[in-house]
Coordinates of C-alpha atoms and ligand atoms in Angstrom, one line a residue:
M1 CA -37.9 0.9 35.0
H2 CA -36.3 0.3 38.5
V3 CA -37.0 -3.3 39.8
G4 CA -36.7 -4.5 43.3
I5 CA -36.0 -8.2 44.1
L6 CA -36.0 -10.2 47.3
T7 CA -35.6 -13.9 48.2
G8 CA -37.7 -15.1 51.2
G9 CA -38.3 -18.3 53.2
G10 CA -35.9 -21.3 53.2
D11 CA -33.2 -21.1 50.6
C12 CA -33.0 -23.4 47.6
P13 CA -30.6 -24.1 44.8
G14 CA -31.3 -21.8 41.8
L15 CA -32.1 -18.5 43.7
N16 CA -28.9 -16.9 42.5
A17 CA -29.7 -17.9 38.9
V18 CA -33.1 -16.1 39.2
I19 CA -31.4 -13.0 40.6
R20 CA -28.9 -13.0 37.7
A21 CA -31.6 -13.6 35.1
V22 CA -33.8 -10.7 36.4
V23 CA -30.9 -8.4 36.4
R24 CA -29.7 -9.4 32.9
R25 CA -33.2 -9.1 31.4
V26 CA -34.1 -5.8 33.1
E27 CA -30.7 -4.2 32.3
R28 CA -30.1 -5.5 28.8
G29 CA -33.6 -6.2 27.7
H30 CA -35.5 -3.3 29.1
G31 CA -32.8 -0.7 29.8
G32 CA -33.7 -0.6 33.5
T33 CA -32.0 -1.0 36.8
V34 CA -32.3 -3.5 39.8
V35 CA -32.1 -3.1 43.5
G36 CA -31.8 -6.2 45.7
F37 CA -33.3 -6.2 49.2
R38 CA -31.4 -8.2 51.8
D39 CA -32.9 -11.0 53.9
G40 CA -36.3 -11.1 52.2
W41 CA -39.0 -8.7 53.4
R42 CA -36.7 -7.5 56.2
G43 CA -34.6 -5.6 53.7
V44 CA -37.6 -3.7 52.4
I45 CA -39.0 -2.9 55.9
E46 CA -35.6 -1.7 57.0
D47 CA -34.4 -0.3 53.7
D48 CA -31.4 -2.6 53.6
A49 CA -30.6 -3.0 49.9
V50 CA -27.8 -3.3 47.3
D51 CA -27.7 -2.1 43.7
L52 CA -27.3 -5.0 41.3
D53 CA -26.1 -5.0 37.8
V54 CA -24.8 -7.5 35.3
E55 CA -21.3 -7.1 36.5
A56 CA -22.3 -7.7 40.1
C57 CA -23.9 -11.0 39.0
R58 CA -20.9 -12.6 37.4
G59 CA -20.4 -16.1 38.7
L60 CA -23.8 -16.4 40.3
L61 CA -25.4 -19.0 37.9
P62 CA -23.9 -22.1 39.6
R63 CA -23.8 -20.8 43.1
G64 CA -26.2 -22.3 45.7
G65 CA -28.0 -20.3 48.4
T66 CA -28.8 -16.6 47.8
V67 CA -26.4 -13.7 47.7
L68 CA -29.2 -11.5 48.9
G69 CA -29.8 -13.6 52.1
T70 CA -33.2 -14.7 53.2
S71 CA -35.5 -14.7 56.2
R72 CA -39.0 -15.6 57.2
I73 CA -39.8 -12.0 58.4
Q74 CA -43.0 -10.7 56.8
P75 CA -44.4 -7.2 56.8
F76 CA -47.7 -8.3 58.3
G77 CA -45.8 -9.7 61.3
V78 CA -44.0 -6.5 62.0
E79 CA -45.7 -3.4 63.5
G80 CA -46.0 -0.8 60.7
G81 CA -44.3 -3.3 58.3
V82 CA -46.7 -2.8 55.4
E83 CA -46.5 1.0 55.6
A84 CA -42.7 0.8 55.8
C85 CA -42.6 -1.3 52.6
R86 CA -44.8 1.1 50.8
A87 CA -42.8 4.1 51.9
I88 CA -39.4 2.5 51.1
L89 CA -40.5 1.3 47.6
G90 CA -42.0 4.7 46.9
A91 CA -38.9 6.6 48.1
R92 CA -36.7 4.4 45.9
S93 CA -39.1 4.8 43.0
V94 CA -39.3 1.0 42.6
T95 CA -41.5 0.2 39.6
A96 CA -42.3 -3.3 41.0
L97 CA -40.9 -5.9 43.4
V98 CA -40.0 -9.4 42.2
V99 CA -40.7 -11.7 45.2
V100 CA -38.9 -15.1 45.0
G101 CA -40.3 -17.4 47.6
G102 CA -42.3 -20.4 48.7
E103 CA -45.8 -20.8 50.2
G104 CA -45.3 -18.2 53.0
T105 CA -43.4 -15.6 51.1
L106 CA -45.8 -15.8 48.1
S107 CA -48.9 -15.6 50.3
C108 CA -47.5 -12.5 51.8
A109 CA -46.7 -11.2 48.2
R110 CA -50.3 -11.8 47.3
Q111 CA -51.5 -9.8 50.4
M112 CA -49.1 -7.0 49.6
H113 CA -50.4 -6.9 46.1
D114 CA -53.9 -6.6 47.5
E115 CA -52.6 -3.7 49.5
G116 CA -51.8 -2.0 46.2
L117 CA -48.1 -2.8 45.8
P118 CA -46.9 -3.8 42.3
I119 CA -45.6 -7.4 42.7
V120 CA -44.5 -10.3 40.5
G121 CA -43.9 -13.6 42.2
V122 CA -41.4 -16.4 41.3
P123 CA -42.0 -19.8 42.9
K124 CA -39.1 -21.6 44.7
T125 CA -38.9 -24.5 47.0
I126 CA -37.2 -27.9 47.0
D127 CA -40.5 -29.3 48.3
N128 CA -42.2 -28.6 44.9
D129 CA -45.5 -27.9 46.6
I130 CA -46.5 -24.6 45.0
A131 CA -49.7 -24.8 43.1
G132 CA -50.1 -23.6 39.5
T133 CA -46.6 -24.5 38.4
D134 CA -45.6 -28.0 37.2
L135 CA -42.2 -27.8 39.0
T136 CA -40.3 -25.4 41.2
F137 CA -36.5 -24.9 40.8
G138 CA -34.5 -26.6 43.6
F139 CA -36.6 -29.7 43.5
A140 CA -34.6 -31.5 40.8
T141 CA -31.4 -30.7 42.7
A142 CA -32.9 -32.1 45.9
V143 CA -34.0 -35.2 44.2
E144 CA -30.6 -35.8 42.6
I145 CA -28.9 -35.4 46.1
A146 CA -31.4 -37.8 47.7
T147 CA -31.1 -40.3 44.9
E148 CA -27.3 -40.3 45.0
A149 CA -27.5 -40.9 48.8
I150 CA -29.9 -43.8 48.3
D151 CA -27.6 -45.3 45.7
R152 CA -24.8 -45.2 48.1
L153 CA -26.8 -46.6 50.9
H154 CA -27.8 -49.6 48.8
T155 CA -24.3 -51.0 48.6
T156 CA -23.6 -50.7 52.3
A157 CA -27.1 -52.0 53.2
E158 CA -26.5 -55.0 50.9
S159 CA -23.1 -55.8 52.4
H160 CA -24.6 -56.0 55.9
D161 CA -28.1 -57.2 55.0
R162 CA -29.5 -54.1 56.8
V163 CA -32.6 -52.0 56.6
M164 CA -31.7 -48.4 55.8
V165 CA -34.2 -45.6 56.6
V166 CA -33.5 -42.4 54.6
E167 CA -35.3 -39.3 55.7
V168 CA -35.8 -36.6 53.1
M169 CA -37.4 -33.1 53.2
G170 CA -41.1 -32.6 52.4
R171 CA -43.1 -30.8 54.9
H172 CA -46.7 -31.1 53.5
A173 CA -46.0 -33.0 50.3
G174 CA -44.0 -36.1 49.4
H175 CA -42.6 -35.0 46.0
I176 CA -39.0 -35.5 47.0
A177 CA -39.7 -38.8 48.7
A178 CA -41.7 -40.1 45.8
W179 CA -39.2 -39.1 43.1
A180 CA -36.1 -40.2 45.1
G181 CA -37.8 -43.4 46.2
L182 CA -38.7 -44.2 42.6
A183 CA -35.3 -43.3 41.2
G184 CA -33.5 -45.0 44.0
G185 CA -35.5 -48.3 44.1
A186 CA -37.0 -47.9 47.6
T187 CA -38.6 -50.9 49.3
V188 CA -41.3 -48.6 50.6
T189 CA -41.8 -44.8 50.6
L190 CA -43.7 -42.8 53.2
V191 CA -45.2 -39.5 52.3
P192 CA -47.4 -36.9 54.2
E193 CA -50.3 -37.5 51.8
E194 CA -50.8 -41.1 52.8
P195 CA -50.7 -42.0 56.5
F196 CA -48.7 -45.1 57.1
D197 CA -49.1 -48.2 59.2
I198 CA -45.8 -49.1 60.7
E199 CA -46.7 -52.8 60.9
E200 CA -47.4 -52.7 57.1
V201 CA -44.0 -51.1 56.6
C202 CA -42.4 -53.9 58.6
E203 CA -44.3 -56.5 56.6
R204 CA -42.9 -55.1 53.4
V205 CA -39.4 -55.2 54.8
R206 CA -39.8 -58.8 56.0
R207 CA -41.2 -59.8 52.5
R208 CA -38.1 -58.2 50.8
H209 CA -35.7 -60.0 53.1
D210 CA -37.5 -63.3 52.9
R211 CA -36.9 -63.4 49.2
G212 CA -33.2 -63.8 49.8
R213 CA -30.3 -61.8 51.1
Y214 CA -31.9 -58.5 50.2
A215 CA -31.3 -55.3 52.1
S216 CA -34.1 -52.7 52.1
I217 CA -34.4 -49.0 51.8
V218 CA -37.2 -47.2 53.5
V219 CA -37.6 -43.6 52.2
V220 CA -39.6 -41.3 54.6
A221 CA -40.6 -37.7 54.1
E222 CA -40.0 -35.6 57.2
G223 CA -43.7 -34.7 57.2
A224 CA -45.0 -38.3 56.9
V225 CA -47.8 -39.1 59.4
P226 CA -48.6 -42.4 61.1
A227 CA -52.2 -43.7 60.5
A228 CA -54.6 -43.1 63.4
G229 CA -54.4 -45.8 66.0
T230 CA -50.8 -46.8 65.1
I231 CA -47.7 -45.2 66.6
E232 CA -47.8 -41.7 68.0
L233 CA -45.2 -39.1 67.3
P234 CA -44.3 -36.3 69.8
E235 CA -45.6 -32.8 68.9
P236 CA -42.9 -30.9 67.0
E237 CA -41.2 -27.8 68.4
L238 CA -42.1 -24.5 66.8
D239 CA -39.6 -22.0 65.4
R240 CA -39.9 -18.3 66.2
F241 CA -42.3 -17.9 63.3
G242 CA -44.6 -20.6 64.6
H243 CA -43.5 -23.2 62.0
A244 CA -43.2 -26.8 63.2
R245 CA -39.5 -27.8 63.1
L246 CA -39.7 -31.2 61.4
G247 CA -36.9 -33.7 61.1
G248 CA -36.3 -36.9 63.0
I249 CA -39.2 -39.1 62.2
G250 CA -36.7 -41.4 60.5
N251 CA -35.1 -42.3 63.9
R252 CA -38.5 -43.4 65.2
I253 CA -39.3 -45.5 62.1
A254 CA -35.9 -47.1 62.2
A255 CA -36.3 -47.9 65.9
E256 CA -39.8 -49.4 65.3
I257 CA -38.5 -51.5 62.4
G258 CA -35.6 -52.7 64.4
S259 CA -37.6 -53.8 67.4
R260 CA -40.5 -55.3 65.4
T261 CA -38.5 -57.2 62.8
D262 CA -35.1 -57.9 64.5
F263 CA -33.4 -56.7 61.3
E264 CA -30.4 -54.5 61.9
T265 CA -31.5 -51.0 61.0
R266 CA -29.7 -47.7 60.4
V267 CA -31.0 -44.2 59.7
T268 CA -29.7 -41.4 57.5
I269 CA -31.3 -37.9 57.8
L270 CA -30.4 -35.9 54.7
G271 CA -31.7 -32.6 56.1
H272 CA -30.3 -29.4 54.7
V273 CA -27.7 -31.2 52.5
Q274 CA -30.7 -31.3 50.1
R275 CA -30.9 -27.5 50.0
G276 CA -27.3 -26.6 49.8
G277 CA -24.8 -26.4 46.9
T278 CA -24.9 -26.0 43.2
P279 CA -28.2 -26.4 41.3
T280 CA -28.5 -29.0 38.6
A281 CA -28.5 -27.9 35.0
F282 CA -32.3 -28.3 34.9
D283 CA -32.8 -26.1 37.9
R284 CA -30.4 -23.4 36.5
V285 CA -32.4 -23.4 33.3
L286 CA -35.8 -23.3 35.0
A287 CA -34.7 -20.6 37.4
T288 CA -33.3 -18.5 34.5
R289 CA -36.5 -18.9 32.5
L290 CA -38.6 -17.8 35.4
G291 CA -36.4 -14.8 36.2
V292 CA -36.5 -13.6 32.6
A293 CA -40.3 -14.0 32.5
A294 CA -40.7 -12.1 35.8
A295 CA -38.7 -9.2 34.4
D296 CA -40.8 -9.2 31.3
A297 CA -44.0 -9.3 33.5
V298 CA -42.8 -6.2 35.3
A299 CA -42.1 -4.5 32.0
A300 CA -45.6 -5.4 30.9
G301 CA -47.2 -4.2 34.1
D302 CA -48.5 -7.7 34.8
F303 CA -48.6 -7.3 38.5
G304 CA -50.2 -9.7 41.0
T305 CA -49.0 -12.6 38.9
M306 CA -46.4 -15.4 39.3
S307 CA -44.2 -16.9 36.6
A308 CA -44.9 -20.6 36.3
L309 CA -43.9 -23.7 34.3
R310 CA -46.9 -25.2 32.5
G311 CA -46.3 -28.1 30.2
G312 CA -42.9 -26.9 29.1
D313 CA -44.0 -23.2 28.7
I314 CA -43.4 -20.3 31.1
V315 CA -46.6 -18.4 31.7
Q316 CA -47.9 -15.8 34.1
I317 CA -50.7 -17.0 36.5
P318 CA -52.5 -15.1 39.2
L319 CA -50.7 -15.1 42.5
E320 CA -54.1 -15.9 44.0
E321 CA -54.1 -19.2 42.2
A322 CA -50.6 -20.1 43.3
V323 CA -51.3 -19.7 47.0
S324 CA -54.9 -21.1 46.9
H325 CA -53.7 -24.5 48.0
L326 CA -50.5 -26.6 48.2
K327 CA -49.7 -29.0 45.4
T328 CA -49.6 -32.5 46.8
L329 CA -48.6 -35.7 45.1
D330 CA -50.5 -36.6 42.0
D331 CA -52.4 -39.9 42.3
D332 CA -50.9 -41.4 39.1
L333 CA -47.4 -40.9 40.2
W334 CA -48.2 -42.3 43.7
E335 CA -49.6 -45.4 42.1
T336 CA -46.4 -45.8 40.1
V337 CA -44.3 -45.4 43.2
R338 CA -46.4 -48.1 44.9
V339 CA -45.9 -50.6 42.1
F340 CA -42.3 -51.0 43.3
F341 CA -43.0 -51.5 47.0
A342 CA -42.0 -55.0 48.3
Ligands
F6P401 O1 -39.7 -25.5 52.7 C1 -38.6 -26.2 52.4 C2 -38.1 -26.9 53.6 O2 -36.9 -27.5 53.1 C3 -39.0 -28.0 54.3 O3 -39.0 -29.2 53.6 C4 -38.4 -28.1 55.6 O4 -39.3 -28.6 56.6 C5 -38.0 -26.7 55.9 O5 -37.7 -26.1 54.6 C6 -36.9 -26.5 56.9 O6 -36.5 -25.1 56.9 P1 -35.6 -24.4 58.0 O7 -34.8 -25.5 58.7 O8 -34.8 -23.5 57.2 O9 -36.5 -23.7 58.9

């Protein structure tokens, strides 16, 4: 068999581990070959590709980013894009395409499968918001980075008796904020799923400081939203694909806390630091398991599916299920996070 692979959407630690795993399993397990398309779907549409073998993947396991490059270009957004993909995959005799991506890339993969193309998906995103899989690789790495940052902020916050606002990624779901807030001992955590009242946030900060010389850490997901009738945020700018460019809500929250409480406040926006660099051991293992499973799914002709983690096992689920909705925070976890609010 001859397998195509692409990585689409925002990058994430562990993408190279998936590429390596697919190549290894296809070549050594199934006696096949692999071609990597550059910059996501763009590489398929424009036939920009590179042959991959085990030798070419040496050293990839711990490397962050994706050696194939990535983009948000999708065949449905390009005139003749779907036909071009069909023609290129046919001309290259590609048995099936392994599509490694988040919400946007996997939705497109599902549509392309509906168009008759043989596709197997692999979920990736630091946001951990893909349905049908317990976790996505990249998430654990992002949580480690955010937690380490919070730990460091605690000591400087305590020295100055300050309020530290830490903004983490999380566009539609607060998984990173909830986990890092819990692991880092946040005074309060703000997530997209639960609109916040800034006055209540200030009250928690006051309560924490009233108990002694206690600094506080406010963790906020970039996609957090103020409750109706409280503060208003400006409309975000859109990127060239129509996606809102988030990031910066932490500045507003810090300014509000500063003016409403009189405590000295500072803000740290972690941004893309959470997406860069080497994946944790957990993410390397998860990415590797998903890559091996995706290669096996191609060999079994199990198209229109996505490799997923379910209760410790790797299983194939319908792509349709994975893109049917976004996985938001689980109520039980959120309740546990709230137990530790001041
Ligand atoms: O989808 C993952 C994510 O990290 C989001 O949390 C964030 O809003 C987005 O990517 C930013 O992506 P970029 O700056 O690459 O457009």
